[in-house]
Backbone as a chain_set.jsonl record, in Angstrom:
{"seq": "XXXXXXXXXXXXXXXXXXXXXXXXXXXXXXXXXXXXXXXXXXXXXXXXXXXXXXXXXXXXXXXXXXXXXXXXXXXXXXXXXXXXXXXXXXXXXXXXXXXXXXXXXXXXXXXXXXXXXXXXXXXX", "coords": {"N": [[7.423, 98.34, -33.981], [8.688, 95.032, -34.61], [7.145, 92.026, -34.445], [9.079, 89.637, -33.738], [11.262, 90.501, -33.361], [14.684, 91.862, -32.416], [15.117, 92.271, -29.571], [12.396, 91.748, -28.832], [12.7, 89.276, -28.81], [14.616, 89.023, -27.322], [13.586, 89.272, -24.273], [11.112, 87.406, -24.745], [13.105, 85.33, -23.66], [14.257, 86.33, -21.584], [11.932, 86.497, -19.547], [10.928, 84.446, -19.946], [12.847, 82.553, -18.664], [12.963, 83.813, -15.995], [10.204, 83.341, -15.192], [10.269, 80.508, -15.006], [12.146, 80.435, -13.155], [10.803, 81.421, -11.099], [8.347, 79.802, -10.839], [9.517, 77.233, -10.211], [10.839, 77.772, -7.505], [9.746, 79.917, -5.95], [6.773, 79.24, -5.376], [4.72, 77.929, -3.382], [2.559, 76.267, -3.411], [0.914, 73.965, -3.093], [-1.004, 72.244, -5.175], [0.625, 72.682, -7.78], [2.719, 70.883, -9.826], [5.411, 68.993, -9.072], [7.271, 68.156, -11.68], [7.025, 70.727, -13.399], [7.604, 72.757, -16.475], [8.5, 75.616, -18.329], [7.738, 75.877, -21.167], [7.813, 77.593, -23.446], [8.139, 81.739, -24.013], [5.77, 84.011, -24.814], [5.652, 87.472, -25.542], [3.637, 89.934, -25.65], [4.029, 92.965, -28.039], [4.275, 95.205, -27.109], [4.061, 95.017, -24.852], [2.441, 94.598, -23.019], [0.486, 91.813, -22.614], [0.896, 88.424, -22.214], [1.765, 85.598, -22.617], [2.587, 82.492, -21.826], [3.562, 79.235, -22.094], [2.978, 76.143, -20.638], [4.1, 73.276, -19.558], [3.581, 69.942, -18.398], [5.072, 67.087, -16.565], [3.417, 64.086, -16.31], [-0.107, 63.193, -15.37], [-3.449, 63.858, -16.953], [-4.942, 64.999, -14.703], [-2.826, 66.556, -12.659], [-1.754, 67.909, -14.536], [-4.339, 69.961, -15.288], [-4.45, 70.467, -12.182], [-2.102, 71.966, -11.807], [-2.094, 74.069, -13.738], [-4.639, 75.222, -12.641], [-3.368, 76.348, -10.107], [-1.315, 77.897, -10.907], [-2.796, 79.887, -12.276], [-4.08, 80.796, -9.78], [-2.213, 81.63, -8.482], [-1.357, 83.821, -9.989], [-0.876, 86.642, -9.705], [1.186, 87.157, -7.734], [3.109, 86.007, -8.844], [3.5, 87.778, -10.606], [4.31, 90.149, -10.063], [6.852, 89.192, -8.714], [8.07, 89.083, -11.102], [8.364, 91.68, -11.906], [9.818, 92.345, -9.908], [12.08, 91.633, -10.319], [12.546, 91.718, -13.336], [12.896, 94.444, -14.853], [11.077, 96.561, -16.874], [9.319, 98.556, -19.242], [6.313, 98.323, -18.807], [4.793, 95.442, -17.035], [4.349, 92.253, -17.989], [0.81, 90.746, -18.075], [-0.208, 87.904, -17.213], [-1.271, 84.915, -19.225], [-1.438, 81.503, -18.563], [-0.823, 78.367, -20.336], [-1.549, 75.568, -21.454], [0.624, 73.326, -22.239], [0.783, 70.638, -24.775], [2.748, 69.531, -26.08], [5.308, 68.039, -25.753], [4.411, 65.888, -24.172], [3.226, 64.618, -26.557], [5.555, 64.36, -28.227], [6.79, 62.337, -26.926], [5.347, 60.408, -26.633], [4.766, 59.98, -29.179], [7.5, 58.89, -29.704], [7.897, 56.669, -28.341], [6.081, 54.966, -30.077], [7.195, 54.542, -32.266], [9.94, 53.416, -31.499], [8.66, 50.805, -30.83], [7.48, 50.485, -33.32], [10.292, 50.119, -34.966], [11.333, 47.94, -33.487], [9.559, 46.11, -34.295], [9.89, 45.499, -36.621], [12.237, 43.792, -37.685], [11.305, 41.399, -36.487], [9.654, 41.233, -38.364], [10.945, 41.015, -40.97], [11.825, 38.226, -40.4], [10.265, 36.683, -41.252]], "CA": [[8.349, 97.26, -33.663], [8.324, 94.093, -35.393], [6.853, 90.943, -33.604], [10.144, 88.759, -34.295], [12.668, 91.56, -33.097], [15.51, 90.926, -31.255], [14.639, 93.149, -28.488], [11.166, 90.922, -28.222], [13.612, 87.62, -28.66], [15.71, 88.611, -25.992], [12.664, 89.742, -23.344], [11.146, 86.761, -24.242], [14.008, 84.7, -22.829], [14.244, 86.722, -19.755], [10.765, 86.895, -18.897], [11.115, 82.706, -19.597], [14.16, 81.895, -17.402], [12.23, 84.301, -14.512], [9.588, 82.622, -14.783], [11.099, 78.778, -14.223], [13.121, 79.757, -11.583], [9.75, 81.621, -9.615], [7.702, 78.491, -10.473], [10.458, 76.442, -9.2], [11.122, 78.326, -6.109], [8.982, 81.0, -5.02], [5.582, 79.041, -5.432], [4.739, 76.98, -2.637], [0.778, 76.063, -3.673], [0.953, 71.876, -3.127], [-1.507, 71.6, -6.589], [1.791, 72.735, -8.929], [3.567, 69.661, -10.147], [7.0, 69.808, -9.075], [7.527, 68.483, -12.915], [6.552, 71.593, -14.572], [8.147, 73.722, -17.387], [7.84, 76.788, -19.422], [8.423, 75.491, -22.931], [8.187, 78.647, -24.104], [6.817, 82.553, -24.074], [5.198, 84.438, -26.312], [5.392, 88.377, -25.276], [3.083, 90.567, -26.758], [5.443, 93.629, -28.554], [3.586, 96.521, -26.201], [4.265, 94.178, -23.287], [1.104, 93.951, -21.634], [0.212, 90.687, -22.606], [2.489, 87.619, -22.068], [1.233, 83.544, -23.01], [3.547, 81.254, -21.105], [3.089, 77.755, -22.564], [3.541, 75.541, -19.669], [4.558, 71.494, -19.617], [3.535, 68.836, -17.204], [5.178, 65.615, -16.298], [2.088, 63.489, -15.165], [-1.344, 62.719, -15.935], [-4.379, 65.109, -16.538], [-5.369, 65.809, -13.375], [-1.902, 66.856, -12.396], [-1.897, 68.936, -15.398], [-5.216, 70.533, -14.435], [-4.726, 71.048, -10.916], [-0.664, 72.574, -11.821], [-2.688, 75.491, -14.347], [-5.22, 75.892, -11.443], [-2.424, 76.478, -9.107], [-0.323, 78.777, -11.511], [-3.685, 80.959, -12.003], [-4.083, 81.831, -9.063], [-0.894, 82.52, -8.371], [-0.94, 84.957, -11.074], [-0.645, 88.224, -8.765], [2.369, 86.863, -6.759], [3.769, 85.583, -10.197], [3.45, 89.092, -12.229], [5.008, 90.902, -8.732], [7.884, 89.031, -8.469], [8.754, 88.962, -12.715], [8.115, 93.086, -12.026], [10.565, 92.708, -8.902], [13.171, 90.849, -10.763], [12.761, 92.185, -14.369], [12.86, 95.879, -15.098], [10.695, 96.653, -17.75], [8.251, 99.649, -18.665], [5.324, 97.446, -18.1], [4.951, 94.499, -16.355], [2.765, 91.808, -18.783], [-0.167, 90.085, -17.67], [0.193, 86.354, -18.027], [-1.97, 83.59, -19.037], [-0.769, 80.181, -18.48], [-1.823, 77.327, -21.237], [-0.831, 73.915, -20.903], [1.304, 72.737, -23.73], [0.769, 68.951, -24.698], [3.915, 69.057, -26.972], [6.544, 67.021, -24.638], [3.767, 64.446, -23.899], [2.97, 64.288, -27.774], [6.696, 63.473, -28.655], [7.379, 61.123, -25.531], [4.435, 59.234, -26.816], [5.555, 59.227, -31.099], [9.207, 58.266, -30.194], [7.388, 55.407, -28.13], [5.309, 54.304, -31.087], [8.161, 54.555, -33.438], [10.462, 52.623, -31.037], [7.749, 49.851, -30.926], [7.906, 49.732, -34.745], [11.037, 49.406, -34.785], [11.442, 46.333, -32.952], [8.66, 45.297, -34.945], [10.376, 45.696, -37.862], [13.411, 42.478, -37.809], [10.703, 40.102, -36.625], [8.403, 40.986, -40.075], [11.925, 40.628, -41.776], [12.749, 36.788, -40.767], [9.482, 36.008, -41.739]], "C": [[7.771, 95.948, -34.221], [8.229, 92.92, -34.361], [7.896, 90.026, -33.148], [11.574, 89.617, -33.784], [13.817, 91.137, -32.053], [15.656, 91.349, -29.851], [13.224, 92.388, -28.218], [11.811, 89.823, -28.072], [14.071, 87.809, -26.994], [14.779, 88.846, -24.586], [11.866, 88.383, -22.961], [11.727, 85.616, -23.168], [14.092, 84.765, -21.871], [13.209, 86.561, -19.003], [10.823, 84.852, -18.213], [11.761, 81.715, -18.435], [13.616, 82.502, -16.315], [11.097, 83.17, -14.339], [9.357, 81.236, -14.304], [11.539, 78.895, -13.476], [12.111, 80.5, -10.539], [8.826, 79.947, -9.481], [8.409, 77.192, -9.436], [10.406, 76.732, -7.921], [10.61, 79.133, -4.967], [7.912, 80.107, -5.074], [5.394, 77.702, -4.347], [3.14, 75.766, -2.464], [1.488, 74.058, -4.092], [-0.112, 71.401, -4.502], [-0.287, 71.392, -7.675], [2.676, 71.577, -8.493], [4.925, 70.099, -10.15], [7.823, 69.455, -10.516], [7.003, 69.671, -13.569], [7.667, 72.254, -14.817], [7.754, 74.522, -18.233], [8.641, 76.395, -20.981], [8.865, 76.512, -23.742], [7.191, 79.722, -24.082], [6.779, 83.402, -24.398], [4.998, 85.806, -25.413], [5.021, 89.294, -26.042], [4.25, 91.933, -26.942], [5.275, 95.258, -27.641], [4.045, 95.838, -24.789], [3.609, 94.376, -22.499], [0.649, 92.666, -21.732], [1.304, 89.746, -22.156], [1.544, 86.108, -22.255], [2.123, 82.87, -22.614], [3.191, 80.282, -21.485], [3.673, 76.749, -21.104], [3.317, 73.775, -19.934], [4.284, 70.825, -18.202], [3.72, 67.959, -17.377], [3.706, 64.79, -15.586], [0.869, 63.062, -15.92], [-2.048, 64.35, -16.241], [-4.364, 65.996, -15.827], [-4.476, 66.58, -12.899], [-1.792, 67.935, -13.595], [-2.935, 70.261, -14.931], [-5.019, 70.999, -13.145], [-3.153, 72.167, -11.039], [-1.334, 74.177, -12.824], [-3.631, 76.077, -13.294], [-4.155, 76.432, -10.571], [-1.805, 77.952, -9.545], [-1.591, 79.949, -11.771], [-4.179, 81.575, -10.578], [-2.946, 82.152, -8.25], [-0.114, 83.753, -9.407], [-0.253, 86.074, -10.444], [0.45, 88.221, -8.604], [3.401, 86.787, -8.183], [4.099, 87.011, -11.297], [4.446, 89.775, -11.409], [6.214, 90.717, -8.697], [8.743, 88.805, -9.611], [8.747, 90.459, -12.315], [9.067, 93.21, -11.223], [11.965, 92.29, -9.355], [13.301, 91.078, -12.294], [12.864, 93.504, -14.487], [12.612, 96.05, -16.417], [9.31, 97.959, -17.115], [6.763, 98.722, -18.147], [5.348, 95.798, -17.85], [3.733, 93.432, -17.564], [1.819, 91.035, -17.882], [-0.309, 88.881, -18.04], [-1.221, 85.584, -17.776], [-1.218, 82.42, -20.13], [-1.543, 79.434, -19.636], [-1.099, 76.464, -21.459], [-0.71, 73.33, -22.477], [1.47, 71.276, -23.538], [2.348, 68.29, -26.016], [5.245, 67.62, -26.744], [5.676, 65.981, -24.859], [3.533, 63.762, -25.259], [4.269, 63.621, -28.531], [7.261, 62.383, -28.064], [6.879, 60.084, -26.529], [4.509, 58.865, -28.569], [6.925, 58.295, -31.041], [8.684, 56.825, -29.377], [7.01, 54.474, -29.362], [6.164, 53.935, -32.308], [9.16, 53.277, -33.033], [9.916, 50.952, -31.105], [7.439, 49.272, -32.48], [8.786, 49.365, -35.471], [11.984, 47.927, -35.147], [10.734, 45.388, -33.602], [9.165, 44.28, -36.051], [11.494, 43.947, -38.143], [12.364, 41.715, -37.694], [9.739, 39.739, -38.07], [9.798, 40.52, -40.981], [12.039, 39.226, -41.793], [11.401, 36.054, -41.195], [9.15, 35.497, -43.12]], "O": [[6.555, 95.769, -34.298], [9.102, 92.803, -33.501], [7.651, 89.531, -32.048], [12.731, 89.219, -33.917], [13.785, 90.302, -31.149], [16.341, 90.7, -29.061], [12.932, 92.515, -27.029], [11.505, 89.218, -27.044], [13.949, 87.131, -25.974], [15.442, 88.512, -23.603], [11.722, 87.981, -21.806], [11.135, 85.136, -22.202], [14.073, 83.833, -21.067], [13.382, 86.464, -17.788], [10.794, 84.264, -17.132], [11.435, 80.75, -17.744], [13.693, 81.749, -15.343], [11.13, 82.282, -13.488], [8.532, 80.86, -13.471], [11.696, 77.952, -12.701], [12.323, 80.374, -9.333], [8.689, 79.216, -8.5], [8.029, 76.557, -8.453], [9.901, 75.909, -7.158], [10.81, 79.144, -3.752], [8.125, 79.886, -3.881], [5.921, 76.612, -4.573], [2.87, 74.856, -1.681], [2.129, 73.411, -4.921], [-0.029, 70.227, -4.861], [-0.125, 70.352, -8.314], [3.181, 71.314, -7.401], [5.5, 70.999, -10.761], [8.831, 70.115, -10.766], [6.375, 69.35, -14.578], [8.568, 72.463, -14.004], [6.754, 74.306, -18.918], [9.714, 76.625, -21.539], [9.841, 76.532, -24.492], [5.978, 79.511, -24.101], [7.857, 83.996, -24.418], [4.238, 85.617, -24.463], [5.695, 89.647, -27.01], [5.21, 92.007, -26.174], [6.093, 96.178, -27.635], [4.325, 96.485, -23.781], [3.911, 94.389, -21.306], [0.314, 92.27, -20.616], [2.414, 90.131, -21.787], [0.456, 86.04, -21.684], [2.697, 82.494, -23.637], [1.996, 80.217, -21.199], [4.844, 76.823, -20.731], [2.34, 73.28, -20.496], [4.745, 71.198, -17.123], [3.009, 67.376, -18.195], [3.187, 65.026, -14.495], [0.951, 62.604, -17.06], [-1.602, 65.469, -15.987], [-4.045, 67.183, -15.903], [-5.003, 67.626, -12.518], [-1.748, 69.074, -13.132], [-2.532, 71.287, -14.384], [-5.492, 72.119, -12.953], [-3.16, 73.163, -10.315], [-0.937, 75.287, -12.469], [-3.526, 77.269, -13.008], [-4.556, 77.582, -10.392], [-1.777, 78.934, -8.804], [-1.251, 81.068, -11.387], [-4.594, 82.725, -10.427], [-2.964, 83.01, -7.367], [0.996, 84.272, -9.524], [0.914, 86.353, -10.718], [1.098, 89.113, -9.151], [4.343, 87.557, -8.37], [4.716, 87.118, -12.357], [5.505, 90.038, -11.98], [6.949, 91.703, -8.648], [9.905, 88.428, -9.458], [9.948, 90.602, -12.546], [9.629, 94.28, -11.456], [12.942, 92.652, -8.7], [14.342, 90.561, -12.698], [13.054, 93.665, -13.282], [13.502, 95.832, -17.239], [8.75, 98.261, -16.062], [6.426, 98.666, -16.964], [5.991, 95.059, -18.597], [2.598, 93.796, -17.873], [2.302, 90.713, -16.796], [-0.55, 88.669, -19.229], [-1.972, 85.545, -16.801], [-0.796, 82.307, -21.281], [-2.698, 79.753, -19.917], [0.098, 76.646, -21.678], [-1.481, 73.046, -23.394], [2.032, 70.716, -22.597], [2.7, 67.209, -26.488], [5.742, 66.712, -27.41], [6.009, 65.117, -25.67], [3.591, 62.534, -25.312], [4.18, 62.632, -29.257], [8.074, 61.616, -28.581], [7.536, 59.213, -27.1], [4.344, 57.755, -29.074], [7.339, 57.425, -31.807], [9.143, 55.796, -29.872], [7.57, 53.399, -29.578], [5.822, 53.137, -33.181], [9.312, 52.319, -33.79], [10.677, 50.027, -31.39], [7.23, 48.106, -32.812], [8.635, 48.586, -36.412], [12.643, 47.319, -35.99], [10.995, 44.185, -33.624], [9.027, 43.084, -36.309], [11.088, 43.131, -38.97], [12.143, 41.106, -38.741], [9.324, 38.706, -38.596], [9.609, 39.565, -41.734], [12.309, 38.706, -42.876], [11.464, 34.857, -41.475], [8.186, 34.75, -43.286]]}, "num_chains": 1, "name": "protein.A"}
């Protein structure tokens, strides 16, 4: 089976949308930032693996303490994708904190800011 297939496309998706609406709802651990999102996730084509890219609104620390949180909620987290997906195996996830969101927030800032810049270098 080919990495790219549409049978791995469409698994990822499902596995994706489960997993936002357990983080959302089932996880009650007070470290996870109630901003978080799964940007996107990467299922290996055997489906034991699984890479969840995960997003945090916030600082660091809030970052940090929302991947602490989501690791050890792994167990509960694999249980209830296994209770709510139907698949031959269940994958094994690790979480990794995607800085993508915060990386474009902070270009379309810098861009915005040049901008504005931009007319006042003009009347000069």
């Amino acid at each position: 089976m080919r990495k790219n297939s549409l049978k791995n496309t469409r698994i990822n998706g499902e596995v994706q949308r489960e997993l936002a609406e357990i983080i959302r709802s089932g996880i009650k651990d007070p470290r996870i930032h109630p901003m978080t999102s799964v940007v996107t996730v990467a299922v290996a084509p055997d489906l034991k693996t699984c890479k969840a890219y995960i997003s945090v609104l916030g600082d660091e620390k809030a970052a940090e303490d929302t991947l602490a949180g989501l690791q050890s909620a792994g167990g509960y987290i694999r249980k209830e994708l296994a209770r709510r997906i139907n698949l031959r195996n269940t994958p094994e996830i690790t979480f990794v904190l995607d800085q993508s969101i915060a990386y474009g927030v902070n270009m379309s800032k810098k861009i915005d800011e040049v901008m504005r810049a931009m007319p006042a270098r003009e009347e000069e």
